[in-house]
mmCIF file of C-alpha atoms in Angstrom:
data_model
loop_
_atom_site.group_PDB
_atom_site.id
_atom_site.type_symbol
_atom_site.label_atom_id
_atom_site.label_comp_id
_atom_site.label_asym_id
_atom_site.label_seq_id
_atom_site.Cartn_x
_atom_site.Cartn_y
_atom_site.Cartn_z
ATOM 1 C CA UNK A 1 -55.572 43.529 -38.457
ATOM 2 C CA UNK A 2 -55.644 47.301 -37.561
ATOM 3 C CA UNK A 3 -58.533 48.998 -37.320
ATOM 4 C CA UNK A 4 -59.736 52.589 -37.488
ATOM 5 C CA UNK A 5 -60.016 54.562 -34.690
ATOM 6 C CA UNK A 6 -63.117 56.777 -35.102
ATOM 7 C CA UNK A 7 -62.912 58.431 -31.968
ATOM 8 C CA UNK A 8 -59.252 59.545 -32.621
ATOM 9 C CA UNK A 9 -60.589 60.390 -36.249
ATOM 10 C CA UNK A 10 -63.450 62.519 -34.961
ATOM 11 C CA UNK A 11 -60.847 64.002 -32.459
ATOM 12 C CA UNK A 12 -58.846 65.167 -35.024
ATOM 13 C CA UNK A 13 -61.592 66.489 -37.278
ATOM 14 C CA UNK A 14 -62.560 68.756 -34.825
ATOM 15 C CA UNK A 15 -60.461 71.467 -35.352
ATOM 16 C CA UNK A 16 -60.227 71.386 -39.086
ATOM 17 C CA UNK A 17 -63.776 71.650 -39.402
ATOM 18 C CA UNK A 18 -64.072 74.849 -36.709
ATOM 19 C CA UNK A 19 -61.302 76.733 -38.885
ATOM 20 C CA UNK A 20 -63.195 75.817 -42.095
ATOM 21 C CA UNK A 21 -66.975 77.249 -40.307
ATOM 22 C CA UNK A 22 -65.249 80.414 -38.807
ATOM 23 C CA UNK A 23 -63.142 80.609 -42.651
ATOM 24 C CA UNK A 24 -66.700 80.500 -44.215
ATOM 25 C CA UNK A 25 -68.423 82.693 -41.957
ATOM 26 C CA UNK A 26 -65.365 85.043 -42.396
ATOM 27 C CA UNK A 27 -66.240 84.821 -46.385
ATOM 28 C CA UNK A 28 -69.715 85.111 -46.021
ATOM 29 C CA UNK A 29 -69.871 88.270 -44.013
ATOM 30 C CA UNK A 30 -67.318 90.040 -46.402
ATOM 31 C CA UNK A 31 -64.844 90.882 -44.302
ATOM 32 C CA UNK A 32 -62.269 89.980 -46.854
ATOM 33 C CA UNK A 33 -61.813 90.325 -50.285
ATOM 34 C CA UNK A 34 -62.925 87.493 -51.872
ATOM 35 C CA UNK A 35 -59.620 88.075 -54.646
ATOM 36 C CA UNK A 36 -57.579 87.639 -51.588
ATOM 37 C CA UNK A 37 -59.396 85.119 -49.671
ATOM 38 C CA UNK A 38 -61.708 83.145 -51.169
ATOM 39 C CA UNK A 39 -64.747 80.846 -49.279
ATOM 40 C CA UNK A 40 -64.639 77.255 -48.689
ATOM 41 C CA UNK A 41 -67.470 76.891 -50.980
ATOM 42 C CA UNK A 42 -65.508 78.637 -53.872
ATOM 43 C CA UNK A 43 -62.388 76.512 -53.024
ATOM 44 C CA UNK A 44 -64.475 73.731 -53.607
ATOM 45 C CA UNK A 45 -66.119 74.502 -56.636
ATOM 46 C CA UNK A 46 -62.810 75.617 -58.073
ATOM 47 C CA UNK A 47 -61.190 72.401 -56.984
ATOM 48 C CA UNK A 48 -63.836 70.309 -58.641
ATOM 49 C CA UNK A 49 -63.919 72.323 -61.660
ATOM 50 C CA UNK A 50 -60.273 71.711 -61.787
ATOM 51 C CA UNK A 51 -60.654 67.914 -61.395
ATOM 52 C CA UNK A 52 -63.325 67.824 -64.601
ATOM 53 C CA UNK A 53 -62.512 67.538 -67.971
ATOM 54 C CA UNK A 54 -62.472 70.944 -69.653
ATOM 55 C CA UNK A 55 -64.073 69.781 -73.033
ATOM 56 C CA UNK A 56 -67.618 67.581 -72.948
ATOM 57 C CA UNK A 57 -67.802 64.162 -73.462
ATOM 58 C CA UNK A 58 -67.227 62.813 -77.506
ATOM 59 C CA UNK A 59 -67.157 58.859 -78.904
ATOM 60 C CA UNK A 60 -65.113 60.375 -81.103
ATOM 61 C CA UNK A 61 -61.389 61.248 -79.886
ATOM 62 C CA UNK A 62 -61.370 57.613 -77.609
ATOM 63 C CA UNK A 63 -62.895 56.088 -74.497
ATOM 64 C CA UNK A 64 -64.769 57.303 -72.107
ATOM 65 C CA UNK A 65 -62.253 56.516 -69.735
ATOM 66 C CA UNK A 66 -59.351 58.842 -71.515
ATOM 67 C CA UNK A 67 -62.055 61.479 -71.336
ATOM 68 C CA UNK A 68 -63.179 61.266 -67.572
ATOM 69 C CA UNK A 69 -59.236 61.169 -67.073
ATOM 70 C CA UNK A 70 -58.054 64.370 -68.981
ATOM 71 C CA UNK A 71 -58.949 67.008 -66.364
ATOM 72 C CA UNK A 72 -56.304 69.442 -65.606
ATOM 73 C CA UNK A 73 -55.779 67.869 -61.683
ATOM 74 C CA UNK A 74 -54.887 64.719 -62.748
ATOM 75 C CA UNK A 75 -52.532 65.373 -65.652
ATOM 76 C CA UNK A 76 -50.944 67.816 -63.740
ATOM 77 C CA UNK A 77 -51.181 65.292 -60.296
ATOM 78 C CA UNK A 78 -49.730 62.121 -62.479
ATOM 79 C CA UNK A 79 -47.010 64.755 -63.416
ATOM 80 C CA UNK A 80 -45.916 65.896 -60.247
ATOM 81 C CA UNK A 81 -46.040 61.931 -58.925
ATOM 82 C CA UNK A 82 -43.925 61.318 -61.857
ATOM 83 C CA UNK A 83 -40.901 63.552 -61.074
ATOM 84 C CA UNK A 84 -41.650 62.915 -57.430
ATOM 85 C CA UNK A 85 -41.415 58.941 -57.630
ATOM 86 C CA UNK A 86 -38.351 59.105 -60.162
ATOM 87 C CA UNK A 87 -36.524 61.586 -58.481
ATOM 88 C CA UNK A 88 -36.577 60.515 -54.801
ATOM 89 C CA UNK A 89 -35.654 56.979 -56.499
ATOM 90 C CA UNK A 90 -32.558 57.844 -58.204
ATOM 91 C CA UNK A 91 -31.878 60.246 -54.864
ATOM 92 C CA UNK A 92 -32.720 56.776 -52.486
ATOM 93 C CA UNK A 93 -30.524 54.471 -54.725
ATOM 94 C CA UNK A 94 -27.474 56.284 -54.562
ATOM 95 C CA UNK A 95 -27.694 57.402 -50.945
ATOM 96 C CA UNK A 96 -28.780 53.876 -49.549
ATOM 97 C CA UNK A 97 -25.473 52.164 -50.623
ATOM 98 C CA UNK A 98 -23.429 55.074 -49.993
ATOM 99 C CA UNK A 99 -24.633 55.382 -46.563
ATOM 100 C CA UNK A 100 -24.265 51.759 -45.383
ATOM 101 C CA UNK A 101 -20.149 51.939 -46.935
ATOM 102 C CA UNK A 102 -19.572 54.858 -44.826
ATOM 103 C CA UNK A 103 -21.748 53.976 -41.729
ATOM 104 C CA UNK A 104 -19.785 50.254 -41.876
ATOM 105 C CA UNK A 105 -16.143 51.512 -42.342
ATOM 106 C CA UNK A 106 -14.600 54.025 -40.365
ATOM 107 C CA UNK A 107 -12.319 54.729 -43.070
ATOM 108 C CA UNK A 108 -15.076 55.610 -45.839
ATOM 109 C CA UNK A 109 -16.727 58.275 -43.326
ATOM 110 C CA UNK A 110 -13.707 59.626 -42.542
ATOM 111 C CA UNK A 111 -13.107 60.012 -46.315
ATOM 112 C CA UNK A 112 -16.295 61.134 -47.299
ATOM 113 C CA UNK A 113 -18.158 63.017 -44.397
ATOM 114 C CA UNK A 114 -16.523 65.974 -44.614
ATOM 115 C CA UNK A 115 -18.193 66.548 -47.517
ATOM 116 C CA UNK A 116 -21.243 65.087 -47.033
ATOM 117 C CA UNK A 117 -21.172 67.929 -44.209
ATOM 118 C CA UNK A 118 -20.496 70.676 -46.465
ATOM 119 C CA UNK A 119 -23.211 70.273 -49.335
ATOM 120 C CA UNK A 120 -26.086 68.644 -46.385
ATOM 121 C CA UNK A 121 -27.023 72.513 -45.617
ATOM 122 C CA UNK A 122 -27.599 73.619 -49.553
ATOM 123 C CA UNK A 123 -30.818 73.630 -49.985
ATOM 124 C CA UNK A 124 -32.118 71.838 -53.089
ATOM 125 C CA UNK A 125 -33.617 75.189 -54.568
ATOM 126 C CA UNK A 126 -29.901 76.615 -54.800
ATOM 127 C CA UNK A 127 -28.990 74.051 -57.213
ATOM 128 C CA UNK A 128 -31.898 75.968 -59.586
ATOM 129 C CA UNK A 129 -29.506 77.883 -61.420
ATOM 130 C CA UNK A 130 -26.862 74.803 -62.413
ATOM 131 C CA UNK A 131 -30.152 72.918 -62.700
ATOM 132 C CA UNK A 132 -30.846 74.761 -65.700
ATOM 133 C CA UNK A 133 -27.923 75.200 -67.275
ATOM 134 C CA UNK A 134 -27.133 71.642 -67.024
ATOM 135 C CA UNK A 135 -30.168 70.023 -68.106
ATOM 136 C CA UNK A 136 -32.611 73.076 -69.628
ATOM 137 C CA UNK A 137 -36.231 73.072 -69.204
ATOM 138 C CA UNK A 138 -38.572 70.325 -68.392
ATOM 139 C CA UNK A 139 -38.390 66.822 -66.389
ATOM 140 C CA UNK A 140 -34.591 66.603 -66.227
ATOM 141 C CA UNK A 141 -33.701 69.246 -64.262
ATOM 142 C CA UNK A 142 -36.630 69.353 -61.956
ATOM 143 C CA UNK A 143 -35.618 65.160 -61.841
ATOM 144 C CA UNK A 144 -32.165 66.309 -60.607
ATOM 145 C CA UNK A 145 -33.682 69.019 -57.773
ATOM 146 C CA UNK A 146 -35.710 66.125 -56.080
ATOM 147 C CA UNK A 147 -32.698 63.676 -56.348
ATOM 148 C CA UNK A 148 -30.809 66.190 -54.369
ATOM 149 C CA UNK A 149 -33.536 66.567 -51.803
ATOM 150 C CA UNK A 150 -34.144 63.209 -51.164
ATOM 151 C CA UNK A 151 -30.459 61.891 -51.443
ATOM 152 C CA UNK A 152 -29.603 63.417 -47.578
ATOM 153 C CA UNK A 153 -32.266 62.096 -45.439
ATOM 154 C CA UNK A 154 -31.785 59.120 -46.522
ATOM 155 C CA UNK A 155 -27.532 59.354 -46.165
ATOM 156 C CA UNK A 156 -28.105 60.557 -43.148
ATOM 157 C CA UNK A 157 -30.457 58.116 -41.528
ATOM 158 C CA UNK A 158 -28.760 55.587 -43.078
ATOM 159 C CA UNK A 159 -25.504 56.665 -41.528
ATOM 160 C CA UNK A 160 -26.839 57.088 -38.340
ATOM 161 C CA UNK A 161 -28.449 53.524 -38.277
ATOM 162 C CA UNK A 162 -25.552 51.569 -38.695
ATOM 163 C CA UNK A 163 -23.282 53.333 -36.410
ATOM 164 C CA UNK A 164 -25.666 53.427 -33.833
ATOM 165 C CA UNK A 165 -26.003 49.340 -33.643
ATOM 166 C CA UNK A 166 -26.029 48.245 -29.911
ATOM 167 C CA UNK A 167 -22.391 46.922 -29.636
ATOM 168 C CA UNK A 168 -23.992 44.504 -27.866
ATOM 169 C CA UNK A 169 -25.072 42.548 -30.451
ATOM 170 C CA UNK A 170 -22.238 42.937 -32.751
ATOM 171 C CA UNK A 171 -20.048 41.611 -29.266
ATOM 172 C CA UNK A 172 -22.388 38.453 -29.235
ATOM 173 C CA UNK A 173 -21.712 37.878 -33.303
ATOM 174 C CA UNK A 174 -18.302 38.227 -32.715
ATOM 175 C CA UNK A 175 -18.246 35.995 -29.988
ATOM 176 C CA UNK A 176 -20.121 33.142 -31.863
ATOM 177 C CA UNK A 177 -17.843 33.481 -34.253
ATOM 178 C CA UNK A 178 -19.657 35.737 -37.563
ATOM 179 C CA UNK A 179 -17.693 37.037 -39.952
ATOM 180 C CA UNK A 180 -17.485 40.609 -40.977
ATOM 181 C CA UNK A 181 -19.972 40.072 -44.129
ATOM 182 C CA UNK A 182 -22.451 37.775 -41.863
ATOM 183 C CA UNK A 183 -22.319 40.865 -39.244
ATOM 184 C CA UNK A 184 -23.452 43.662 -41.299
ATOM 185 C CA UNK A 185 -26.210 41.742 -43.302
ATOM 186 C CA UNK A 186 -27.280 39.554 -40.506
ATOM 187 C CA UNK A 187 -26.722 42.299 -37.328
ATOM 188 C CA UNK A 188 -26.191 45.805 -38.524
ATOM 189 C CA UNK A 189 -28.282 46.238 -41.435
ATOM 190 C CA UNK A 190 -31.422 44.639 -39.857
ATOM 191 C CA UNK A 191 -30.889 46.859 -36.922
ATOM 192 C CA UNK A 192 -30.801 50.096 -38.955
ATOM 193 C CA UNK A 193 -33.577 49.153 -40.561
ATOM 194 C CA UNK A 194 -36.152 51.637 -38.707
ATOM 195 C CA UNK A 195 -33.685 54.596 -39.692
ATOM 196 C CA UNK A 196 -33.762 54.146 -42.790
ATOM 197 C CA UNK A 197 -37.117 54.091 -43.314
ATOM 198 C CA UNK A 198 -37.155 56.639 -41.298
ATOM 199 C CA UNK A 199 -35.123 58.648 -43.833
ATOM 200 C CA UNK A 200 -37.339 57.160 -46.632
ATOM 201 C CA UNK A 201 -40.348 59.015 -45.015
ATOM 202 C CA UNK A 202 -38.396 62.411 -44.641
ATOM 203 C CA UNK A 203 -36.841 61.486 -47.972
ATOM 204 C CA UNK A 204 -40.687 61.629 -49.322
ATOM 205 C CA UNK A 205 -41.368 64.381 -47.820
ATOM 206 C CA UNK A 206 -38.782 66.731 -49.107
ATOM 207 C CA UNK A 207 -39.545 65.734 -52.280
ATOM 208 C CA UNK A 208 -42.629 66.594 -52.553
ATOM 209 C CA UNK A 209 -41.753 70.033 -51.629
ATOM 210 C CA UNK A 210 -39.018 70.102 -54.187
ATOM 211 C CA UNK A 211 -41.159 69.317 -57.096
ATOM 212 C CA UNK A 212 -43.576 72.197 -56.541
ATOM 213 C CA UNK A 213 -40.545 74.498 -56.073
ATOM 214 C CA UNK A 214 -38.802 73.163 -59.233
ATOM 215 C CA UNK A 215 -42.469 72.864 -61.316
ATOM 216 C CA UNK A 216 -42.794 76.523 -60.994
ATOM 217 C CA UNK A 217 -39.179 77.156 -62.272
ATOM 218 C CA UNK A 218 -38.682 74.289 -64.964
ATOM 219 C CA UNK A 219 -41.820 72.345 -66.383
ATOM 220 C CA UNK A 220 -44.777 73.896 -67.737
ATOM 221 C CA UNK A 221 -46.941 71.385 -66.364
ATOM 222 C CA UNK A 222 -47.548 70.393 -62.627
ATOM 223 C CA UNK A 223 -49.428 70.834 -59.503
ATOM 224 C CA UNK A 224 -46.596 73.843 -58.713
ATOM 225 C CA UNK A 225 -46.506 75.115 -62.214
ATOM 226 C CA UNK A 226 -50.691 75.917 -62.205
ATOM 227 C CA UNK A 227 -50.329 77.276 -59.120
ATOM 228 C CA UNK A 228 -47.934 79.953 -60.182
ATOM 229 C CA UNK A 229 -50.254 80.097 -63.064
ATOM 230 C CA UNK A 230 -53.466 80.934 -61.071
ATOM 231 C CA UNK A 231 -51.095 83.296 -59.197
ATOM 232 C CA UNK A 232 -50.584 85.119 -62.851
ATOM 233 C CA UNK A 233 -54.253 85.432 -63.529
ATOM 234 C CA UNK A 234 -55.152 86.194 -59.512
ATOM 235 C CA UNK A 235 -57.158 83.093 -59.020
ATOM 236 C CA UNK A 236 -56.551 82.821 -55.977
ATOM 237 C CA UNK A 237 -59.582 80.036 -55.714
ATOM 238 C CA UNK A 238 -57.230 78.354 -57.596
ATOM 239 C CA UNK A 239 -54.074 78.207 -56.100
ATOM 240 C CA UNK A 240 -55.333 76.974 -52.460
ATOM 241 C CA UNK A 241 -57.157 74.256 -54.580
ATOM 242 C CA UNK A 242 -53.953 73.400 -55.673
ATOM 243 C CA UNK A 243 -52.723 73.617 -52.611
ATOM 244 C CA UNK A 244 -54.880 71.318 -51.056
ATOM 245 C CA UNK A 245 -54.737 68.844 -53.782
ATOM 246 C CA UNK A 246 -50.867 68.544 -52.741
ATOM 247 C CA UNK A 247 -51.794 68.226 -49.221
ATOM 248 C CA UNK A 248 -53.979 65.400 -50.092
ATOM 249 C CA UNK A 249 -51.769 63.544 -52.249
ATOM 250 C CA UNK A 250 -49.154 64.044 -49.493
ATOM 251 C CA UNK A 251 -51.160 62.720 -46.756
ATOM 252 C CA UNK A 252 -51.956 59.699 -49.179
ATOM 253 C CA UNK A 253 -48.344 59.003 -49.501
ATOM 254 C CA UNK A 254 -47.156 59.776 -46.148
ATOM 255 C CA UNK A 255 -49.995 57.256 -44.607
ATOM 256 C CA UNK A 256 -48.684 54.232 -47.173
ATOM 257 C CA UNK A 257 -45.132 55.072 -46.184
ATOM 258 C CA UNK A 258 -45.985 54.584 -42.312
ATOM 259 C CA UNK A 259 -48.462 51.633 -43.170
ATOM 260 C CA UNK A 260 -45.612 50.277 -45.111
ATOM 261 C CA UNK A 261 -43.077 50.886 -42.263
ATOM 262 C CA UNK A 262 -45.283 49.408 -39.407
ATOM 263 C CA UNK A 263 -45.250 46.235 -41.820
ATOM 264 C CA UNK A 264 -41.591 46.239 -42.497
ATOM 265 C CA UNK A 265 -40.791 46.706 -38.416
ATOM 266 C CA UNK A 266 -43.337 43.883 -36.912
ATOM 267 C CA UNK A 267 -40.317 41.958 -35.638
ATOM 268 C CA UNK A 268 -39.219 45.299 -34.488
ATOM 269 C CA UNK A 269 -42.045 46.359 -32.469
ATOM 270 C CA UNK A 270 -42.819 42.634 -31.575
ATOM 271 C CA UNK A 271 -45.780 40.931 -33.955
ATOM 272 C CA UNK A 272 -48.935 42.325 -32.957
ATOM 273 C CA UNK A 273 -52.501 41.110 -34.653
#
C-alpha cells in the first residue's frame, strides 16, 4: 500500500504557510484595505460562515441532517459538481470513441482533423453567446460549455495515444498472426491507455474552470455565481472563500483522478506494493 510522505507534506507546507503569516501580518498592520484585501482570519470566518446553515436548527421543516446540509457552500458546491460531473461526461463519451476511430484509421483523421484543428483553439467561453441562445438560462447551457471544454483533451490525448503505439508491438501481432480487431483492443488501446487518462485529468481540469466561468453567466446558483455575487456587494471576504473552496474541491478531485490513474497503470509502471 502507499503511504504518506510527511516529510514531502511538511516540505510542501512550508511555503503556503509563510505567504499566509506575512498575508496576516500584512492585514494586521493595515497596510491594506481590508475591502480590498481581507486577513486570513476573516477569510476564514467568512468561509465557515458560508459553510453553516443560515437559519437555526428546527424539528420542524425535517432532519437534522437536511438542516446541517443546507448551508450556502454545499448547495452551491453539489451544484457546481453537478454540471462539472455531467458535463465533462457527455464531453468524455463522445470524444473517447471519436478519438480511437480517427487515431486507428488513417482515413477518419484525414477526414476529420482538419476540423478538429480549427474549433481545438475556441475557447469554451466563446461558445457563451450560442450557449444562450440555444439552450437559455440555467444547467443546459452551462452543461454544453463544460462538454466543449472537456471534449478536446480528451480527443486529443486519445488521438495521440493510439498513433503513437510502438510499431513494435503491432509488428509482433502481426507477425503472430492478430487480426485487425484483436490488434487495437488487445495492442493499441491498452497501450494508449496512460494518454487517455492523461486527457481525463486535463479533461477535469478544464472543466472545472468552465463551470465557474459559465455559473457566473448562466445559473443563479454555484460556487462561480456567489462569487460574482460577493463581487456585487464588495465582499471581498467572500469571494477568496469561494475561491478557495474551488481550490479545495479541485485538489480533491485532481488527487482521486491520479490515485485512480496510478491504479489503472500498475501493469504499466510494473506492480509495485
Amino acid at each position: 500500500m502507499t503511504k504518506f510522505n510527511w516529510r514531502e507534506i511538511g516540505v510542501g507546507l512550508i511555503v503556503p504557510v509563510a505567504l499566509i503569516t506575512l498575508w496576516q501580518l500584512i492585514a494586521s498592520m493595515g497596510w491594506v484595505n481590508p475591502h480590498v484585501l481581507p486577513s486570513p482570519a476573516a477569510v476564514v470566518e467568512r468561509w465557515i460562515a458560508y459553510l453553516l446553515p443560515q437559519v437555526p436548527y428546527s424539528e420542524a421543516p425535517g432532519s437534522w441532517l437536511a438542516w446541517a446540509v443546507s448551508g450556502e457552500l454545499i448547495i452551491d458546491s453539489i451544484g457546481s459538481m453537478f454540471r462539472v460531473a455531467s458535463g465533462f461526461l457527455i464531453g468524455a463519451a463522445l470524444a473517447l470513441p471519436l478519438g480511437l476511430m480517427m487515431g486507428a484509421s488513417p482515413r477518419v483523421y484525414a477526414l476529420l482533423n482538419p476540423l478538429a484543428q480549427v474549433l481545438r483553439p475556441i475557447p469554451p467561453i466563446a461558445y457563451i453567446p450560442l450557449a444562450i441562445l440555444w439552450f437559455g438560462l440555467g444547467n443546459p447551457p452551462a452543461v454544453f460549455l463544460i462538454a466543449i471544454g472537456a471534449f478536446f483533451p480528451v480527443l486529443i490525448n486519445t488521438i495521440a495515444g493510439v498513433r503513437h503505439v510502438d510499431g513494435i508491438y503491432i509488428r509482433a501481432a502481426r507477425n503472430l498472426g492478430a487480426s485487425q480487431r484483436t490488434l487495437f483492443l488487445r495492442v493499441m488501446l491498452p497501450a494508449a491507455v496512460p494518454y487517455i487518462l492523461s486527457g481525463v485529468r486535463i479533461g477535469i481540469g478544464t472543466a472545472f474552470i468552465v463551470v465557474i466561468v459559465s455559473e457566473m453567466i448562466a445559473v443563479n446558483n454555484g460556487l462561480g455565481f456567489r462569487i460574482l455575487e460577493a463581487r456585487e456587494y464588495f465582499w471581498s471576504d467572500k469571494i477568496m472563500a469561494g475561491m478557495i473552496s474551488i481550490g479545495m474541491l479541485g485538489l480533491t478531485i485532481d488527487i482521486g483522478v491520479n490515485k485512480l490513474n496510478n491504479h489503472l497503470l500498475r501493469w504499466h509502471r510494473g506492480l509495485e506494493h
